[in-house]
mmCIF file of C-alpha atoms in Angstrom:
data_model
loop_
_atom_site.group_PDB
_atom_site.id
_atom_site.type_symbol
_atom_site.label_atom_id
_atom_site.label_comp_id
_atom_site.label_asym_id
_atom_site.label_seq_id
_atom_site.Cartn_x
_atom_site.Cartn_y
_atom_site.Cartn_z
ATOM 1 C CA UNK H 1 -39.972 -60.863 -8.638
ATOM 2 C CA UNK H 2 -42.150 -62.565 -5.926
ATOM 3 C CA UNK H 3 -41.539 -61.792 -2.286
ATOM 4 C CA UNK H 4 -41.664 -64.535 0.588
ATOM 5 C CA UNK H 5 -45.326 -64.305 0.759
ATOM 6 C CA UNK H 6 -45.830 -64.880 -3.054
ATOM 7 C CA UNK H 7 -46.780 -61.328 -3.817
ATOM 8 C CA UNK H 8 -45.335 -59.923 -7.266
ATOM 9 C CA UNK H 9 -43.546 -56.630 -6.655
ATOM 10 C CA UNK H 10 -40.690 -54.701 -8.311
ATOM 11 C CA UNK H 11 -37.103 -55.184 -7.123
ATOM 12 C CA UNK H 12 -35.200 -53.758 -5.716
ATOM 13 C CA UNK H 13 -36.960 -50.298 -5.054
ATOM 14 C CA UNK H 14 -39.952 -51.693 -3.350
ATOM 15 C CA UNK H 15 -38.025 -53.663 -0.850
ATOM 16 C CA UNK H 16 -35.299 -51.294 -0.368
ATOM 17 C CA UNK H 17 -37.379 -48.580 0.998
ATOM 18 C CA UNK H 18 -38.186 -50.636 4.422
ATOM 19 C CA UNK H 19 -34.623 -51.648 4.586
ATOM 20 C CA UNK H 20 -33.218 -48.244 4.888
ATOM 21 C CA UNK H 21 -33.488 -48.157 8.665
ATOM 22 C CA UNK H 22 -31.287 -51.420 8.647
ATOM 23 C CA UNK H 23 -29.010 -49.632 6.233
ATOM 24 C CA UNK H 24 -28.852 -46.773 8.603
ATOM 25 C CA UNK H 25 -28.362 -49.087 11.603
ATOM 26 C CA UNK H 26 -25.135 -50.592 10.023
ATOM 27 C CA UNK H 27 -23.833 -47.204 9.117
ATOM 28 C CA UNK H 28 -24.214 -45.722 12.681
ATOM 29 C CA UNK H 29 -22.769 -49.184 14.210
ATOM 30 C CA UNK H 30 -19.443 -49.022 12.065
ATOM 31 C CA UNK H 31 -19.186 -45.268 11.978
ATOM 32 C CA UNK H 32 -16.099 -44.124 13.985
ATOM 33 C CA UNK H 33 -16.664 -41.692 16.846
ATOM 34 C CA UNK H 34 -14.641 -38.355 16.653
ATOM 35 C CA UNK H 35 -11.869 -38.520 19.145
ATOM 36 C CA UNK H 36 -12.440 -42.163 19.737
ATOM 37 C CA UNK H 37 -8.633 -42.440 20.414
ATOM 38 C CA UNK H 38 -6.985 -39.618 21.955
ATOM 39 C CA UNK H 39 -3.224 -39.809 22.813
ATOM 40 C CA UNK H 40 -2.394 -37.772 26.098
ATOM 41 C CA UNK H 41 0.814 -37.231 27.539
ATOM 42 C CA UNK H 42 1.499 -37.454 31.339
ATOM 43 C CA UNK H 43 4.078 -37.261 33.945
ATOM 44 C CA UNK H 44 4.760 -40.250 36.269
ATOM 45 C CA UNK H 45 5.965 -38.891 39.630
ATOM 46 C CA UNK H 46 7.578 -41.322 42.271
ATOM 47 C CA UNK H 47 7.644 -40.806 45.944
ATOM 48 C CA UNK H 48 10.371 -38.321 45.919
ATOM 49 C CA UNK H 49 8.390 -36.109 43.633
ATOM 50 C CA UNK H 50 10.984 -36.667 40.824
ATOM 51 C CA UNK H 51 9.741 -37.091 37.279
ATOM 52 C CA UNK H 52 10.795 -40.476 36.268
ATOM 53 C CA UNK H 53 9.082 -41.144 32.703
ATOM 54 C CA UNK H 54 7.161 -39.623 30.347
ATOM 55 C CA UNK H 55 4.871 -42.037 28.806
ATOM 56 C CA UNK H 56 2.021 -41.747 26.209
ATOM 57 C CA UNK H 57 -1.399 -43.266 27.196
ATOM 58 C CA UNK H 58 -4.135 -43.948 24.666
ATOM 59 C CA UNK H 59 -7.517 -43.342 25.983
ATOM 60 C CA UNK H 60 -9.994 -45.167 23.971
ATOM 61 C CA UNK H 61 -13.463 -43.700 24.287
ATOM 62 C CA UNK H 62 -16.473 -44.789 22.416
ATOM 63 C CA UNK H 63 -18.839 -47.950 21.966
ATOM 64 C CA UNK H 64 -17.640 -51.544 23.283
ATOM 65 C CA UNK H 65 -16.658 -53.768 20.598
ATOM 66 C CA UNK H 66 -19.084 -56.356 21.725
ATOM 67 C CA UNK H 67 -21.899 -53.870 21.459
ATOM 68 C CA UNK H 68 -20.778 -52.880 18.029
ATOM 69 C CA UNK H 69 -20.536 -56.257 16.727
ATOM 70 C CA UNK H 70 -23.973 -57.012 18.127
ATOM 71 C CA UNK H 71 -25.165 -53.943 16.364
ATOM 72 C CA UNK H 72 -23.731 -55.040 13.076
ATOM 73 C CA UNK H 73 -25.031 -58.550 13.329
ATOM 74 C CA UNK H 74 -28.751 -57.408 14.382
ATOM 75 C CA UNK H 75 -28.757 -54.843 11.585
ATOM 76 C CA UNK H 76 -27.522 -57.401 9.163
ATOM 77 C CA UNK H 77 -30.049 -59.876 10.055
ATOM 78 C CA UNK H 78 -33.004 -57.368 9.935
ATOM 79 C CA UNK H 79 -31.812 -56.254 6.365
ATOM 80 C CA UNK H 80 -31.777 -59.824 5.532
ATOM 81 C CA UNK H 81 -35.336 -60.625 6.491
ATOM 82 C CA UNK H 82 -36.533 -57.675 4.725
ATOM 83 C CA UNK H 83 -34.837 -58.339 1.595
ATOM 84 C CA UNK H 84 -34.718 -62.115 1.402
ATOM 85 C CA UNK H 85 -37.152 -63.602 3.981
ATOM 86 C CA UNK H 86 -36.152 -65.564 7.146
ATOM 87 C CA UNK H 87 -33.148 -67.472 5.325
ATOM 88 C CA UNK H 88 -32.035 -64.138 4.477
ATOM 89 C CA UNK H 89 -32.030 -63.153 8.009
ATOM 90 C CA UNK H 90 -29.581 -66.179 9.185
ATOM 91 C CA UNK H 91 -27.476 -65.527 5.675
ATOM 92 C CA UNK H 92 -27.008 -61.902 6.597
ATOM 93 C CA UNK H 93 -26.091 -62.222 10.087
ATOM 94 C CA UNK H 94 -23.583 -65.148 8.874
ATOM 95 C CA UNK H 95 -21.970 -62.927 6.275
ATOM 96 C CA UNK H 96 -21.803 -59.896 8.884
ATOM 97 C CA UNK H 97 -20.142 -62.185 11.233
ATOM 98 C CA UNK H 98 -17.575 -63.243 8.753
ATOM 99 C CA UNK H 99 -16.857 -59.728 7.765
ATOM 100 C CA UNK H 100 -16.462 -58.655 11.529
ATOM 101 C CA UNK H 101 -14.081 -61.468 11.952
ATOM 102 C CA UNK H 102 -11.883 -60.651 9.133
ATOM 103 C CA UNK H 103 -11.618 -57.018 10.102
ATOM 104 C CA UNK H 104 -10.744 -57.737 13.699
ATOM 105 C CA UNK H 105 -7.991 -60.257 12.309
ATOM 106 C CA UNK H 106 -6.543 -57.461 10.070
ATOM 107 C CA UNK H 107 -6.622 -54.912 12.879
ATOM 108 C CA UNK H 108 -4.745 -57.558 15.241
ATOM 109 C CA UNK H 109 -2.031 -57.917 12.527
ATOM 110 C CA UNK H 110 -1.671 -54.295 12.008
ATOM 111 C CA UNK H 111 -1.601 -53.789 15.699
ATOM 112 C CA UNK H 112 1.095 -56.444 16.109
ATOM 113 C CA UNK H 113 3.345 -55.141 13.523
ATOM 114 C CA UNK H 114 3.152 -51.613 14.917
ATOM 115 C CA UNK H 115 3.833 -52.630 18.489
ATOM 116 C CA UNK H 116 6.972 -54.759 17.497
ATOM 117 C CA UNK H 117 8.059 -51.643 15.389
ATOM 118 C CA UNK H 118 7.695 -49.301 18.476
ATOM 119 C CA UNK H 119 9.372 -51.905 20.547
ATOM 120 C CA UNK H 120 12.506 -52.081 18.314
ATOM 121 C CA UNK H 121 12.668 -48.485 18.180
ATOM 122 C CA UNK H 122 12.456 -48.366 21.993
ATOM 123 C CA UNK H 123 15.218 -51.113 22.446
ATOM 124 C CA UNK H 124 17.573 -49.011 20.070
ATOM 125 C CA UNK H 125 17.323 -46.014 22.183
ATOM 126 C CA UNK H 126 17.644 -48.045 25.436
ATOM 127 C CA UNK H 127 20.773 -49.706 23.954
ATOM 128 C CA UNK H 128 22.274 -46.380 22.729
ATOM 129 C CA UNK H 129 21.696 -44.680 26.245
ATOM 130 C CA UNK H 130 23.266 -47.678 27.882
ATOM 131 C CA UNK H 131 26.213 -47.471 25.725
ATOM 132 C CA UNK H 132 26.840 -43.962 26.572
ATOM 133 C CA UNK H 133 26.813 -45.077 30.379
ATOM 134 C CA UNK H 134 23.423 -43.938 31.268
ATOM 135 C CA UNK H 135 21.562 -45.470 34.227
ATOM 136 C CA UNK H 136 19.012 -48.209 33.284
ATOM 137 C CA UNK H 137 16.218 -45.880 34.757
ATOM 138 C CA UNK H 138 17.149 -43.030 32.576
ATOM 139 C CA UNK H 139 17.660 -45.059 29.363
ATOM 140 C CA UNK H 140 14.338 -46.528 30.059
ATOM 141 C CA UNK H 141 12.667 -43.152 30.606
ATOM 142 C CA UNK H 142 14.165 -41.947 27.183
ATOM 143 C CA UNK H 143 12.838 -45.136 25.430
ATOM 144 C CA UNK H 144 9.325 -44.421 26.823
ATOM 145 C CA UNK H 145 9.324 -40.669 25.633
ATOM 146 C CA UNK H 146 10.408 -41.985 21.954
ATOM 147 C CA UNK H 147 7.721 -44.647 21.874
ATOM 148 C CA UNK H 148 3.891 -44.608 22.171
ATOM 149 C CA UNK H 149 1.091 -46.835 23.318
ATOM 150 C CA UNK H 150 1.765 -49.956 25.265
ATOM 151 C CA UNK H 151 5.467 -50.073 24.382
ATOM 152 C CA UNK H 152 5.830 -46.598 26.193
ATOM 153 C CA UNK H 153 4.115 -47.816 29.122
ATOM 154 C CA UNK H 154 6.062 -50.890 29.296
ATOM 155 C CA UNK H 155 9.576 -48.862 29.176
ATOM 156 C CA UNK H 156 7.702 -46.417 31.650
ATOM 157 C CA UNK H 157 7.094 -49.004 34.245
ATOM 158 C CA UNK H 158 10.521 -50.186 33.571
ATOM 159 C CA UNK H 159 11.937 -46.869 34.376
ATOM 160 C CA UNK H 160 9.929 -46.367 37.550
ATOM 161 C CA UNK H 161 10.963 -49.960 38.921
ATOM 162 C CA UNK H 162 14.612 -49.208 38.168
ATOM 163 C CA UNK H 163 14.375 -45.689 39.845
ATOM 164 C CA UNK H 164 12.882 -47.126 43.015
ATOM 165 C CA UNK H 165 15.241 -49.697 43.426
ATOM 166 C CA UNK H 166 13.198 -52.603 42.068
ATOM 167 C CA UNK H 167 14.056 -55.530 39.924
ATOM 168 C CA UNK H 168 13.268 -54.563 36.311
ATOM 169 C CA UNK H 169 13.155 -58.317 35.141
ATOM 170 C CA UNK H 170 10.336 -58.918 37.704
ATOM 171 C CA UNK H 171 8.611 -55.972 36.414
ATOM 172 C CA UNK H 172 8.482 -57.164 32.929
ATOM 173 C CA UNK H 173 7.713 -60.544 34.037
ATOM 174 C CA UNK H 174 4.731 -59.211 36.364
ATOM 175 C CA UNK H 175 2.897 -57.118 33.824
ATOM 176 C CA UNK H 176 1.003 -59.246 31.192
ATOM 177 C CA UNK H 177 1.789 -57.382 27.753
ATOM 178 C CA UNK H 178 -0.528 -57.500 24.748
ATOM 179 C CA UNK H 179 -0.332 -60.858 23.049
ATOM 180 C CA UNK H 180 1.855 -59.587 20.026
ATOM 181 C CA UNK H 181 4.510 -58.221 22.446
ATOM 182 C CA UNK H 182 4.599 -61.347 24.777
ATOM 183 C CA UNK H 183 7.540 -63.159 23.221
ATOM 184 C CA UNK H 184 9.732 -60.186 22.744
ATOM 185 C CA UNK H 185 8.962 -59.010 26.427
ATOM 186 C CA UNK H 186 9.878 -62.482 27.810
ATOM 187 C CA UNK H 187 13.265 -62.421 26.135
ATOM 188 C CA UNK H 188 13.532 -58.858 27.444
ATOM 189 C CA UNK H 189 13.149 -59.974 30.893
ATOM 190 C CA UNK H 190 15.565 -62.881 30.690
ATOM 191 C CA UNK H 191 18.157 -60.901 29.260
ATOM 192 C CA UNK H 192 17.953 -58.380 32.004
ATOM 193 C CA UNK H 193 17.775 -61.068 34.606
ATOM 194 C CA UNK H 194 20.767 -62.702 33.150
ATOM 195 C CA UNK H 195 22.769 -59.414 33.153
ATOM 196 C CA UNK H 196 21.871 -58.754 36.806
ATOM 197 C CA UNK H 197 22.969 -62.474 37.713
ATOM 198 C CA UNK H 198 25.926 -62.997 35.523
ATOM 199 C CA UNK H 199 27.218 -59.392 34.845
ATOM 200 C CA UNK H 200 26.841 -59.967 31.066
ATOM 201 C CA UNK H 201 26.738 -56.447 29.259
ATOM 202 C CA UNK H 202 23.029 -55.608 29.016
ATOM 203 C CA UNK H 203 23.276 -53.588 25.689
ATOM 204 C CA UNK H 204 24.690 -56.620 24.013
ATOM 205 C CA UNK H 205 22.108 -58.998 25.506
ATOM 206 C CA UNK H 206 19.220 -56.523 24.476
ATOM 207 C CA UNK H 207 20.700 -56.216 20.920
ATOM 208 C CA UNK H 208 19.745 -59.851 20.228
ATOM 209 C CA UNK H 209 16.259 -59.124 21.354
ATOM 210 C CA UNK H 210 16.073 -56.186 18.986
ATOM 211 C CA UNK H 211 17.240 -58.020 16.223
ATOM 212 C CA UNK H 212 14.876 -60.598 16.810
ATOM 213 C CA UNK H 213 11.738 -58.063 16.856
ATOM 214 C CA UNK H 214 13.042 -56.561 13.601
ATOM 215 C CA UNK H 215 13.297 -60.044 12.068
ATOM 216 C CA UNK H 216 9.574 -60.749 13.102
ATOM 217 C CA UNK H 217 8.416 -57.526 11.572
ATOM 218 C CA UNK H 218 10.083 -58.270 8.353
ATOM 219 C CA UNK H 219 8.906 -61.669 8.319
ATOM 220 C CA UNK H 220 5.183 -60.530 8.910
ATOM 221 C CA UNK H 221 5.284 -57.703 6.287
ATOM 222 C CA UNK H 222 6.818 -60.088 3.701
ATOM 223 C CA UNK H 223 4.264 -62.992 4.173
ATOM 224 C CA UNK H 224 1.594 -60.389 4.224
ATOM 225 C CA UNK H 225 2.327 -58.929 0.963
ATOM 226 C CA UNK H 226 3.033 -62.539 -0.610
ATOM 227 C CA UNK H 227 -0.622 -63.328 0.663
ATOM 228 C CA UNK H 228 -2.064 -60.354 -1.077
ATOM 229 C CA UNK H 229 -2.623 -62.363 -4.485
ATOM 230 C CA UNK H 230 -4.278 -65.488 -2.897
ATOM 231 C CA UNK H 231 -6.696 -62.943 -0.920
ATOM 232 C CA UNK H 232 -7.681 -61.104 -4.055
ATOM 233 C CA UNK H 233 -8.335 -64.680 -5.727
ATOM 234 C CA UNK H 234 -10.702 -65.646 -2.594
ATOM 235 C CA UNK H 235 -12.449 -62.269 -2.852
ATOM 236 C CA UNK H 236 -13.126 -62.939 -6.502
ATOM 237 C CA UNK H 237 -14.429 -66.414 -6.211
ATOM 238 C CA UNK H 238 -16.352 -65.361 -3.198
ATOM 239 C CA UNK H 239 -18.024 -62.784 -5.509
ATOM 240 C CA UNK H 240 -19.334 -65.355 -8.212
ATOM 241 C CA UNK H 241 -22.340 -66.625 -6.571
ATOM 242 C CA UNK H 242 -23.599 -62.639 -6.702
ATOM 243 C CA UNK H 243 -22.667 -62.416 -10.372
ATOM 244 C CA UNK H 244 -24.506 -65.586 -11.099
ATOM 245 C CA UNK H 245 -27.584 -63.898 -9.386
ATOM 246 C CA UNK H 246 -27.049 -60.556 -11.406
ATOM 247 C CA UNK H 247 -26.843 -62.653 -14.877
ATOM 248 C CA UNK H 248 -29.840 -64.756 -14.075
ATOM 249 C CA UNK H 249 -31.885 -61.519 -13.284
ATOM 250 C CA UNK H 250 -30.637 -59.881 -16.529
ATOM 251 C CA UNK H 251 -31.462 -63.049 -18.462
ATOM 252 C CA UNK H 252 -35.091 -63.186 -16.904
ATOM 253 C CA UNK H 253 -34.792 -66.489 -14.856
ATOM 254 C CA UNK H 254 -35.597 -64.732 -11.763
ATOM 255 C CA UNK H 255 -33.306 -66.447 -9.231
ATOM 256 C CA UNK H 256 -33.747 -63.871 -6.594
ATOM 257 C CA UNK H 257 -37.599 -64.547 -6.913
ATOM 258 C CA UNK H 258 -36.944 -68.306 -6.333
ATOM 259 C CA UNK H 259 -34.771 -67.793 -3.359
ATOM 260 C CA UNK H 260 -37.281 -65.613 -1.647
ATOM 261 C CA UNK H 261 -40.514 -67.287 -2.391
ATOM 262 C CA UNK H 262 -39.903 -70.798 -2.667
ATOM 263 C CA UNK H 263 -39.217 -73.154 0.319
ATOM 264 C CA UNK H 264 -36.719 -74.928 -1.503
ATOM 265 C CA UNK H 265 -34.912 -71.473 -2.535
ATOM 266 C CA UNK H 266 -34.680 -70.485 1.081
ATOM 267 C CA UNK H 267 -32.963 -74.017 1.771
ATOM 268 C CA UNK H 268 -30.579 -73.249 -1.307
ATOM 269 C CA UNK H 269 -29.726 -69.733 0.094
ATOM 270 C CA UNK H 270 -28.831 -71.091 3.536
ATOM 271 C CA UNK H 271 -26.725 -74.025 2.012
ATOM 272 C CA UNK H 272 -25.187 -71.521 -0.353
ATOM 273 C CA UNK H 273 -24.384 -68.853 2.309
ATOM 274 C CA UNK H 274 -22.955 -71.783 4.627
ATOM 275 C CA UNK H 275 -20.811 -72.929 1.963
ATOM 276 C CA UNK H 276 -19.535 -69.598 1.029
ATOM 277 C CA UNK H 277 -18.731 -68.824 4.513
ATOM 278 C CA UNK H 278 -16.839 -72.251 5.158
ATOM 279 C CA UNK H 279 -14.742 -71.704 2.204
ATOM 280 C CA UNK H 280 -13.889 -68.060 3.325
ATOM 281 C CA UNK H 281 -13.136 -69.256 6.811
ATOM 282 C CA UNK H 282 -10.703 -71.875 5.342
ATOM 283 C CA UNK H 283 -8.729 -69.322 3.450
ATOM 284 C CA UNK H 284 -8.663 -66.928 6.411
ATOM 285 C CA UNK H 285 -7.423 -69.906 8.464
ATOM 286 C CA UNK H 286 -4.716 -70.760 6.190
ATOM 287 C CA UNK H 287 -3.660 -67.227 5.892
ATOM 288 C CA UNK H 288 -3.530 -66.832 9.781
ATOM 289 C CA UNK H 289 -1.468 -69.751 10.025
ATOM 290 C CA UNK H 290 1.094 -68.433 7.399
ATOM 291 C CA UNK H 291 1.197 -65.163 9.152
ATOM 292 C CA UNK H 292 2.556 -66.579 12.520
ATOM 293 C CA UNK H 293 6.430 -65.792 12.368
#
């Protein structure tokens, strides 16, 4: 195989040796830090010195997401230029950006399902406590204890506001929750406000919010399982160009040498990578639209 400068050399050993620093940089960029998410329990104390809500707070320590993305893109670009020349640098950065986008989308989906599941569990506890005649602040404190993350903090704030004589509906509307919880918390606030203004049983109203959240979780999980097949098909189709390159190398056609050393090969590498990324982005777009409950 010939490199970008027209020199014959063995592939891939002679090329992979200088690429080892880039590979190490990618590994360090995506390696999870120990204790990156530590869950600490603390007590909230009101002005009377009474313990009002026990909330779980997730402290996320470690690298910023933007810095991690930049490190991955930079390492991929460096690896690309070492292996495939200037066009390989652009192609590596594009493929790395595509992989980062897909990973973040999957994390958002998982986090949204987890948050809605926590919310339904907290609402179940809240409704049960209200059904036994408990004060709303005590019921919200119990829901905060039995949940975690943003949901626990939401119920903790609700308990504090109710204990201090504030309006829980205003507390729910004032603090902007995570995007995945926004529709449910908006309905939560409306139901609480309706109960305060019209005297409707709060537990019955909150039951509709809980049922709607559970329905959303079921829909998202069902669609996600049904999309497993199309995702697998898209992954196989995306890997076909690489399979073609490997078959060409085994047959002695030296396609990688053409891509690395010839100007036309560099252009074809850019065009092929762009088309591959466009196809994967289109599939991701279709699945993202389908995942919306």
